[in-house]
PDB file of C-alpha atoms in Angstrom:
ATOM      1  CA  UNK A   1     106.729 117.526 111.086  1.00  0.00           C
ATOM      2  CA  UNK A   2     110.105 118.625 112.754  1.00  0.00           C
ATOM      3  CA  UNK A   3     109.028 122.440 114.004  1.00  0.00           C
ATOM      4  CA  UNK A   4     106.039 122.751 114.760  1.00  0.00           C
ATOM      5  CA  UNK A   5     104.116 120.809 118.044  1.00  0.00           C
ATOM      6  CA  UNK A   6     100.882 118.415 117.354  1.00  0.00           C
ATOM      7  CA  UNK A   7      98.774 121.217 118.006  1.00  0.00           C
ATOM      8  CA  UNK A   8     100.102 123.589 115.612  1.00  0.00           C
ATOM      9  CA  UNK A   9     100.395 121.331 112.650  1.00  0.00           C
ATOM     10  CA  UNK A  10      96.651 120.251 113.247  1.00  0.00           C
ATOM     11  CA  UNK A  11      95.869 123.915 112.884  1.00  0.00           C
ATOM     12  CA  UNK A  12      97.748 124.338 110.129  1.00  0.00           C
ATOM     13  CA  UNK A  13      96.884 121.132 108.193  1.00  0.00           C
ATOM     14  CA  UNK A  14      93.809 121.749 106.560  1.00  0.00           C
ATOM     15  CA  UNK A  15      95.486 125.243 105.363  1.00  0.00           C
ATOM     16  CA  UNK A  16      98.136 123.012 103.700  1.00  0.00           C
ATOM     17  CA  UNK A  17      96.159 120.367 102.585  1.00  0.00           C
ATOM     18  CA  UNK A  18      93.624 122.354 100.799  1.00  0.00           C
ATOM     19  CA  UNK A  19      96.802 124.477  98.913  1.00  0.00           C
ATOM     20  CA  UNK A  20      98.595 121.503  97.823  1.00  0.00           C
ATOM     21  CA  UNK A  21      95.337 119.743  96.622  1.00  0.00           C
ATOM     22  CA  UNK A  22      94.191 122.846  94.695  1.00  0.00           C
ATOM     23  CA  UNK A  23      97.785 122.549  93.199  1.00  0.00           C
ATOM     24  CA  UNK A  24      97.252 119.097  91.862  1.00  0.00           C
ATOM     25  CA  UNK A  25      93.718 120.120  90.114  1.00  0.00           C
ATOM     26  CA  UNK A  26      95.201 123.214  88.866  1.00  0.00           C
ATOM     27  CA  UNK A  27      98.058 122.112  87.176  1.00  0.00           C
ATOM     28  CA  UNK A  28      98.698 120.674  83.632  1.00  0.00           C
ATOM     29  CA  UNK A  29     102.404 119.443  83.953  1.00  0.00           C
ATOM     30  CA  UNK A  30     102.064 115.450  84.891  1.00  0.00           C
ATOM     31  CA  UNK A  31     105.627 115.651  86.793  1.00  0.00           C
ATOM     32  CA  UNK A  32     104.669 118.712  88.442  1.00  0.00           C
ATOM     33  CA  UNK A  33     101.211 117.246  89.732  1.00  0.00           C
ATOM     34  CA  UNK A  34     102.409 114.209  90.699  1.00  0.00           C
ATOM     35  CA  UNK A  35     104.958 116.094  93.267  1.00  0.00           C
ATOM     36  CA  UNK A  36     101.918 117.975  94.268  1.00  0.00           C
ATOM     37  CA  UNK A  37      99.902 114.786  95.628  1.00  0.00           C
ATOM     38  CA  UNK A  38     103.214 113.784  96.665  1.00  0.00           C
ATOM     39  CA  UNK A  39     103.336 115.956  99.033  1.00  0.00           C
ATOM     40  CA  UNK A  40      99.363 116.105  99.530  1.00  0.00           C
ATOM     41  CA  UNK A  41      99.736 112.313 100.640  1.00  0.00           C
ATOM     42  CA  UNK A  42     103.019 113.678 102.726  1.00  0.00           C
ATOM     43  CA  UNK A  43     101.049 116.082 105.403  1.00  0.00           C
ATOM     44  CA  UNK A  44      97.395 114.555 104.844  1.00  0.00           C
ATOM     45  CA  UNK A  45      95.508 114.056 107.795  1.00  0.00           C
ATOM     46  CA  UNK A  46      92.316 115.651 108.056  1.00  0.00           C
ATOM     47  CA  UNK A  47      89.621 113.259 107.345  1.00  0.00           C
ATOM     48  CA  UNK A  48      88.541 114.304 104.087  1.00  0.00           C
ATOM     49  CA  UNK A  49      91.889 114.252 102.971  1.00  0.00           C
ATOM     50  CA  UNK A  50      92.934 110.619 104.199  1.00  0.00           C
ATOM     51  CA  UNK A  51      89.066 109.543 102.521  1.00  0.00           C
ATOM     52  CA  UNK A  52      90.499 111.518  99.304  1.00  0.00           C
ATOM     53  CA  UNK A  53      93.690 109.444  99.709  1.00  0.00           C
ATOM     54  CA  UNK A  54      91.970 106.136 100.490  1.00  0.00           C
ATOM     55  CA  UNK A  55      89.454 106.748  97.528  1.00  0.00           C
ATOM     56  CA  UNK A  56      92.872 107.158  94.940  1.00  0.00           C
ATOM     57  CA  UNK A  57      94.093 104.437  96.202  1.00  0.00           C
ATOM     58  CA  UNK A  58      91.172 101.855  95.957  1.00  0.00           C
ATOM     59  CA  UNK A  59      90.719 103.490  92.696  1.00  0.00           C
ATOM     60  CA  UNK A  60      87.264 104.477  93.130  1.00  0.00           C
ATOM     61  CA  UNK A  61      88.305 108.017  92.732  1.00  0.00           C
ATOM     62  CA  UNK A  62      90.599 109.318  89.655  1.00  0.00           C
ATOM     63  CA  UNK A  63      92.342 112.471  89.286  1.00  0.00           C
ATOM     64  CA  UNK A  64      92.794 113.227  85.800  1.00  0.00           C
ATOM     65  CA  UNK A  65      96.503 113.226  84.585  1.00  0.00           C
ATOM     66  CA  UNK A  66      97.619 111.658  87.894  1.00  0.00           C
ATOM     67  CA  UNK A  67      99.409 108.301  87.075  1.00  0.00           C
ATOM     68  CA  UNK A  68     100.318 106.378  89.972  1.00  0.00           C
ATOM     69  CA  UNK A  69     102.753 103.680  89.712  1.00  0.00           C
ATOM     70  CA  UNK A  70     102.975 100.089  91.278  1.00  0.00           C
ATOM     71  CA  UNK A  71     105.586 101.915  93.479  1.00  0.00           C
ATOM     72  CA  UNK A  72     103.424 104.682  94.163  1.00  0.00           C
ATOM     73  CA  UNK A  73     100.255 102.656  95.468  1.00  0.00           C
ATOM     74  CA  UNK A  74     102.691 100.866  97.827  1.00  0.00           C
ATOM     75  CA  UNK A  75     103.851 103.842  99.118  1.00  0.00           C
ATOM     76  CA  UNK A  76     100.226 105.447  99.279  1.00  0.00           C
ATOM     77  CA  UNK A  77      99.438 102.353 101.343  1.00  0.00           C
ATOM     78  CA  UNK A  78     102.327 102.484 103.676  1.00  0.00           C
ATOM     79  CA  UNK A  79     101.456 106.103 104.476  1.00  0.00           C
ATOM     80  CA  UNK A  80      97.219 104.993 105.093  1.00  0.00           C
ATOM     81  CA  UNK A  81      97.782 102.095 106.866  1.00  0.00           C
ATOM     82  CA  UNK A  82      99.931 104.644 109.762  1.00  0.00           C
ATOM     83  CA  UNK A  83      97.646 107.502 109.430  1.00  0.00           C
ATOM     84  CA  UNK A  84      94.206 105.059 109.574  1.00  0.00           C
ATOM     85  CA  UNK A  85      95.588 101.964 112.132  1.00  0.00           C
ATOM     86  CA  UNK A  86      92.169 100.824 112.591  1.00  0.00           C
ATOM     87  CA  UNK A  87      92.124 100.148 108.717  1.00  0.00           C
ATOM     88  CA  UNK A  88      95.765  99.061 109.045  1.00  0.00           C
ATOM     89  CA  UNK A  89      95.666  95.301 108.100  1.00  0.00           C
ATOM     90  CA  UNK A  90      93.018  95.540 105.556  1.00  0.00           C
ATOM     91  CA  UNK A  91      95.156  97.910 103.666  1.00  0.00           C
ATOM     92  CA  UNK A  92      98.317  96.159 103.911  1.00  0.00           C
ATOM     93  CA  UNK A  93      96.627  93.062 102.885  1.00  0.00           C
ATOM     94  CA  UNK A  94      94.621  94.429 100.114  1.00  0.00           C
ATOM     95  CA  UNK A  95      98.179  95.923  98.761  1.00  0.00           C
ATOM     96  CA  UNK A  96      99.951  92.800  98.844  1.00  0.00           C
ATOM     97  CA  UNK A  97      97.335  91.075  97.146  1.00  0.00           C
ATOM     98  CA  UNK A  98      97.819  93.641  94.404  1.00  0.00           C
ATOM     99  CA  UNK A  99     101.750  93.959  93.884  1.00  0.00           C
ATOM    100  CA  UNK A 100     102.903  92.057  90.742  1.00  0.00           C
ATOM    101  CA  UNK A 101     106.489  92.208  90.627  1.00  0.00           C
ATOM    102  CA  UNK A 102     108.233  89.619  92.703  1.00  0.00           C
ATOM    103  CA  UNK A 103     110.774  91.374  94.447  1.00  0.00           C
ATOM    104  CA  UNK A 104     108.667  94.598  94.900  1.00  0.00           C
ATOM    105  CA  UNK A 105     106.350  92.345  97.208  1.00  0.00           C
ATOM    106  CA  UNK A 106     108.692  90.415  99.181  1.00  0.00           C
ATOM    107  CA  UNK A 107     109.857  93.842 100.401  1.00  0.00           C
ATOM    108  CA  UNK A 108     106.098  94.706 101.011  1.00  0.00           C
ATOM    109  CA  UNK A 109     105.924  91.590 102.878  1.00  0.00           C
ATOM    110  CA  UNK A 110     108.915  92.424 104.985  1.00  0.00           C
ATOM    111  CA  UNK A 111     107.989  95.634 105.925  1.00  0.00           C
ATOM    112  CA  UNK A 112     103.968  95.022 106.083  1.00  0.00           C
ATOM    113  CA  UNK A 113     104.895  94.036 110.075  1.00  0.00           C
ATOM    114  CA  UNK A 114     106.452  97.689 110.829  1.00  0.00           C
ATOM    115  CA  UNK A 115     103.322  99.224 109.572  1.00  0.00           C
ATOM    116  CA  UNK A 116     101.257  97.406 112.160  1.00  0.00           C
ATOM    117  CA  UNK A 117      98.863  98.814 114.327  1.00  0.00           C
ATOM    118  CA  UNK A 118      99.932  96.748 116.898  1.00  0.00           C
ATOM    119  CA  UNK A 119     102.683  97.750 119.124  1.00  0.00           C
ATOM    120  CA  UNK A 120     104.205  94.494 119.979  1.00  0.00           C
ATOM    121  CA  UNK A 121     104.965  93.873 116.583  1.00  0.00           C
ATOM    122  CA  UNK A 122     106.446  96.586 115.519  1.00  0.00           C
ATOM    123  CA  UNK A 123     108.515  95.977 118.708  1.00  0.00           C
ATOM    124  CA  UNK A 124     109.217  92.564 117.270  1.00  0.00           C
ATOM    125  CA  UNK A 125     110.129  93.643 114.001  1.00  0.00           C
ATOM    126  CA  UNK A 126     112.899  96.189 115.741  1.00  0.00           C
ATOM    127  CA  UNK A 127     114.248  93.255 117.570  1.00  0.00           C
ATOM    128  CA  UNK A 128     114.473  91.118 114.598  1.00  0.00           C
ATOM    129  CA  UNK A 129     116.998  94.154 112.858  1.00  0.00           C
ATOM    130  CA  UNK A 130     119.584  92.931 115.503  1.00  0.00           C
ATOM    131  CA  UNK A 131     120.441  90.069 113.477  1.00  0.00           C
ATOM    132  CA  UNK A 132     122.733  90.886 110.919  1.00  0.00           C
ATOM    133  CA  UNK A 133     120.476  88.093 108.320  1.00  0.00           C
ATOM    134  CA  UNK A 134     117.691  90.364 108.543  1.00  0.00           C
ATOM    135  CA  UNK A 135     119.488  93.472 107.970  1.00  0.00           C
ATOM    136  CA  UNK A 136     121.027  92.217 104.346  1.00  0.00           C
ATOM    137  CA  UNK A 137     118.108  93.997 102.314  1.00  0.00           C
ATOM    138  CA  UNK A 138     119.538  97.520 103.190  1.00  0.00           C
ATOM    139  CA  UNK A 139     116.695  98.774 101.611  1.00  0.00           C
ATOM    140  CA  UNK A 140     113.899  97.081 103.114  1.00  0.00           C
ATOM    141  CA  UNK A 141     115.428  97.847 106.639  1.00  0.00           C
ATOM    142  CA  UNK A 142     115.339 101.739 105.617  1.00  0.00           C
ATOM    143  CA  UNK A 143     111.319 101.529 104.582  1.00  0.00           C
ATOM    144  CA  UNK A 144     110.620  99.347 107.641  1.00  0.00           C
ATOM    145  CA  UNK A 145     112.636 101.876 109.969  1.00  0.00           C
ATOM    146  CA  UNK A 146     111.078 104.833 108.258  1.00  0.00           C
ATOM    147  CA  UNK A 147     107.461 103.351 108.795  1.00  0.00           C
ATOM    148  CA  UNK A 148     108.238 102.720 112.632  1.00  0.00           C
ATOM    149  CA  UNK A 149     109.697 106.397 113.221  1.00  0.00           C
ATOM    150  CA  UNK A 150     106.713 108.033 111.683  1.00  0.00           C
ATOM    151  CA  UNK A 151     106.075 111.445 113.457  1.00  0.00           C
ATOM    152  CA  UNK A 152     103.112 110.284 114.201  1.00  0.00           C
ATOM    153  CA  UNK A 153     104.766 107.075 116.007  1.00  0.00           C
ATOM    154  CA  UNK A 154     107.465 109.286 117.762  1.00  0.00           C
ATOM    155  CA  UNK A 155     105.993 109.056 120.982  1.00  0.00           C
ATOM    156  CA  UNK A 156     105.567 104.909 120.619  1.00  0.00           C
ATOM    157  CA  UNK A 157     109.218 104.203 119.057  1.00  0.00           C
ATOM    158  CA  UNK A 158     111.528 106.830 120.764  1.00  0.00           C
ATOM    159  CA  UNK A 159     112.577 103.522 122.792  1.00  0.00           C
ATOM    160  CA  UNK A 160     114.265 102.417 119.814  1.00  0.00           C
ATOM    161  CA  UNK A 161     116.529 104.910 119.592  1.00  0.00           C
ATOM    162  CA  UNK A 162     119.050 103.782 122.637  1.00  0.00           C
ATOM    163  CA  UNK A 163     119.457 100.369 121.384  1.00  0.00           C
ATOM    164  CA  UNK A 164     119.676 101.889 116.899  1.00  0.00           C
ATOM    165  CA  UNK A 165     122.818 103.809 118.306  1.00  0.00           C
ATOM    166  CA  UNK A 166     124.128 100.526 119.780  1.00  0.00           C
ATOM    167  CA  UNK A 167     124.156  98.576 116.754  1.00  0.00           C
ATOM    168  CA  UNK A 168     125.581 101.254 114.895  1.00  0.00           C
ATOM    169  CA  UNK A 169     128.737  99.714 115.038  1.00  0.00           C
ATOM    170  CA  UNK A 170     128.100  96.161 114.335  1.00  0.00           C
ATOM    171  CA  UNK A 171     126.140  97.814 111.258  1.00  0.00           C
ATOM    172  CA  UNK A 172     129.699  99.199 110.068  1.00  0.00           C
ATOM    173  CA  UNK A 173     130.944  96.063 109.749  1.00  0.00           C
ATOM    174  CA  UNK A 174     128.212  94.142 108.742  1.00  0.00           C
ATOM    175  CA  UNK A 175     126.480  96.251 105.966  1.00  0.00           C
ATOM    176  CA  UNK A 176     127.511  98.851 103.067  1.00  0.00           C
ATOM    177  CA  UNK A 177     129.520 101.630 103.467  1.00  0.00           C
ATOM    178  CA  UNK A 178     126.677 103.576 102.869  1.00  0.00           C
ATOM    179  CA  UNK A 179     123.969 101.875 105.546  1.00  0.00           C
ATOM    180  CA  UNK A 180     125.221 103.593 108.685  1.00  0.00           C
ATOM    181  CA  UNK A 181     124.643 107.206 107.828  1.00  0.00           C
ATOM    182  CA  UNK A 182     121.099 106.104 106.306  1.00  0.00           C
ATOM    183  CA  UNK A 183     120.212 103.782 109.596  1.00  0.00           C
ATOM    184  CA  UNK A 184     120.847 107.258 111.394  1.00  0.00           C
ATOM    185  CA  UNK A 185     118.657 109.512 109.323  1.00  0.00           C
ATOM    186  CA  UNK A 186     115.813 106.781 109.130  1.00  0.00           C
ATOM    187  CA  UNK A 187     116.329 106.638 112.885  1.00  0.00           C
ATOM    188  CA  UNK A 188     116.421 109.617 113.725  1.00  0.00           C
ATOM    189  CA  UNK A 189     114.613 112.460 111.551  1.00  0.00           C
ATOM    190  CA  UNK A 190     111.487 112.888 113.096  1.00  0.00           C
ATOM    191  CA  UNK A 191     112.428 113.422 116.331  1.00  0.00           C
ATOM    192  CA  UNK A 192     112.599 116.634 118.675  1.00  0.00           C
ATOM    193  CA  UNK A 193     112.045 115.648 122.099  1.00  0.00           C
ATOM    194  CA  UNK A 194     114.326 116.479 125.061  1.00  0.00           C
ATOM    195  CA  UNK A 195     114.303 112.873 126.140  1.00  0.00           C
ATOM    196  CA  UNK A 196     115.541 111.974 122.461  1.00  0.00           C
ATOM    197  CA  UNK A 197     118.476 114.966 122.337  1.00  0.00           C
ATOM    198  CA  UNK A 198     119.640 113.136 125.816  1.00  0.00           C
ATOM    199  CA  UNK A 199     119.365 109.848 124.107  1.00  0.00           C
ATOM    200  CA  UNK A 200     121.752 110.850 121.606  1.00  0.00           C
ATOM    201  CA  UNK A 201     123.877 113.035 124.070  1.00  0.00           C
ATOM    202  CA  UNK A 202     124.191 110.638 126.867  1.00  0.00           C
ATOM    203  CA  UNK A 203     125.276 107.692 124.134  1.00  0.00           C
ATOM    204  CA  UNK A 204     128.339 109.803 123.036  1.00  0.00           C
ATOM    205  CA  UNK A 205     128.809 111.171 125.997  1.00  0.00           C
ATOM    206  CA  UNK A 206     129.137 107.885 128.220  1.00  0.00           C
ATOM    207  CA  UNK A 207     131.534 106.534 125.439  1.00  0.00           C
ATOM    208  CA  UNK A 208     134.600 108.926 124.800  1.00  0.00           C
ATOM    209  CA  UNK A 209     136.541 106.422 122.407  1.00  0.00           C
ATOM    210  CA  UNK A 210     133.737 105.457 120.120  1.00  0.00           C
ATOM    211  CA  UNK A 211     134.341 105.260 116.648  1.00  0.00           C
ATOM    212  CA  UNK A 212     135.699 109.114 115.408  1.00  0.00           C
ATOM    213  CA  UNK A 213     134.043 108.548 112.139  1.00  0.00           C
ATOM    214  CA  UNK A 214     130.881 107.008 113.389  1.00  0.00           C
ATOM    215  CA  UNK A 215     130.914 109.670 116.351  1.00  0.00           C
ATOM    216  CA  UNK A 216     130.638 112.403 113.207  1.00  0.00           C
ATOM    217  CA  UNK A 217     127.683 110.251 111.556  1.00  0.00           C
ATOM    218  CA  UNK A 218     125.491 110.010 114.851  1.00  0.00           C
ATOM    219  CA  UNK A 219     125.891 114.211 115.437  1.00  0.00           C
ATOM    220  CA  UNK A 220     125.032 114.874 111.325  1.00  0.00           C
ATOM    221  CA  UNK A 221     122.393 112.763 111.384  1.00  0.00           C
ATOM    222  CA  UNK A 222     121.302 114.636 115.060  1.00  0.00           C
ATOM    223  CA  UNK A 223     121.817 117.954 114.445  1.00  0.00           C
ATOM    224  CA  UNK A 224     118.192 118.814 113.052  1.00  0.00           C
ATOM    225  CA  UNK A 225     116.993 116.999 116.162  1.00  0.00           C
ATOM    226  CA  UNK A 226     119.025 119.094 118.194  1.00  0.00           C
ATOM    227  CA  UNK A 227     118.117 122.349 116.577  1.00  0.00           C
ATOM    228  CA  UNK A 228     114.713 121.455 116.325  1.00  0.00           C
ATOM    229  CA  UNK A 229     114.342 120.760 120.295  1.00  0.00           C
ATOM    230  CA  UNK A 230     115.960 123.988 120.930  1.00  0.00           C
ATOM    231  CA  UNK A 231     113.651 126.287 118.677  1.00  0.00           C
ATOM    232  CA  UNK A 232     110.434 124.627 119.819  1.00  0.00           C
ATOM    233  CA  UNK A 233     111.567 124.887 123.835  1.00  0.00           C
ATOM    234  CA  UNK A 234     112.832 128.925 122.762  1.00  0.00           C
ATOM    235  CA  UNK A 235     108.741 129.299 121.619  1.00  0.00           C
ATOM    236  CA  UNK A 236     107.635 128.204 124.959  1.00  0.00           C
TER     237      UNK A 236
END
C-alpha cells in the first residue's frame, strides 16, 4: 500500500491474492490460516477475491477450519463496505443488525458513518472529532480514522491531514497519554504524496516553538511517509 503506485499494486494483486489464498487452503494450523485470510482480506481487490470475501462473510461460503469471530466479521465488513461503496450501506447495515454484544455495536454504530460511500459524511464525521465529547472513545476514533485514511481513500481524505495536525495539541490535553502518537499513525500511514510530505513539512515548519515532544511524535509517525515519497519519485 505504501511503495508501490495504483498501477503497480493492481498488477501485482492477483499474484498476491492467489498466494495468500492458496496459503489458507493449504494449511492445517487454525492460527496460522486465520493470519493467512487476514492478510487475504488485507490486499483483496480483484473481483473474485472481494466476491470470495463477501461470500465468507454472508456465510454462504465456508472455509474449513477458518473460525471467524464477532470481531472478525466486523472487521471483514469494514474492509467490504470501502473496497465495494456501491454495496456500502447494505453491508454496514446488515452487520449491525448482526453484532450481539452491546458495546461492540455502539462502536460499529459510531464508526458505520466513516465507512460511508458518501463523501460529505465522512467529511462530517472528521468535523465531529473536533469536539473533545466525541473523541472520549479513543478507540472508536482510531477505527473511524483508520476507515477514512484507507489507501484507497488517500486521494479523498488527504484534506484532513492539515486540520489532524492542528488538533494534535488540544488532543494532548484532552485524551490519554497514549492517543496522540496513535491519532498520528491512524492519520497518517497510508500516505506518500508530495502534497502530504508538504502538509506535514510546512505545519512544523511555519511553527518553530511547537510542542518539542509533540514535534518528535508528528516526524515518527511521518517518516515512512517521507521515505516512501522519496523512493517512489527516485523510480520515476
Amino acid at each position: 500500500w505504501s511503495l508501490l503506485r495504483a498501477a503497480e499494486r493492481q498488477a501485482l494483486t492477483p499474484i498476491v491474492e492467489d498466494a495468500l489464498w492458496s496459503a489458507v487452503e493449504d494449511t492445517t494450523d487454525s492460527s496460522k490460516k486465520k493470519l493467512y485470510f487476514e492478510s487475504f482480506a488485507s490486499v483483496a481487490l480483484s473481483p473474485g477475491a472481494l466476491d470470495r470475501l463477501l461470500a465468507i462473510w454472508r456465510g454462504t461460503m465456508v472455509v474449513e477450519g477458518l473460525n471467524l469471530s464477532e470481531n472478525d466479521s466486523i472487521d471483514l465488513a469494514s474492509s467490504l463496505a470501502i473496497k465495494l461503496p456501491d454495496q456500502a450501506d447494505t453491508i454496514t447495515r446488515t452487520q449491525l443488525d448482526r453484532i450481539n454484544n452491546a458495546d461492540r455495536r455502539r462502536r460499529f454504530e459510531f464508526v458505520i458513518p466513516a465507512l460511508s460511500s458518501d463523501q460529505q459524511t465522512r467529511d462530517d464525521f472528521f468535523a465531529s472529532l473536533a469536539d473533545a465529547d466525541n473523541r472520549s472513545r479513543e478507540p472508536w476514533v482510531l477505527h473511524g480514522l483508520r476507515a477514512l485514511h484507507h489507501p484507497l481513500r488517500t486521494n479523498d481524505s488527504e484534506k484532513y491531514l492539515l486540520p489532524s495536525l492542528e488538533l494534535l495539541q488540544e488532543i494532548q490535553q484532552t485524551g490519554d497519554i497514549f492517543f496522540p502518537a496513535r491519532w498520528l499513525d491512524a492519520s497518517l500511514a497510508n500516505y506518500h504524496s508530495a502534497i502530504a510530505v508538504d502538509t506535514v513539512r510546512n505545519f512544523l515548519a511555519q511553527r518553530p516553538d511547537y510542542n518539542a515532544q509533540l514535534r518528535l511524535k508528528i516526524l515518527q509517525a511521518a517518516d515512512q511517509m517521507f521515505r516512501a515519497q522519496r523512493i517512489l519519485a527516485n523510480d520515476q
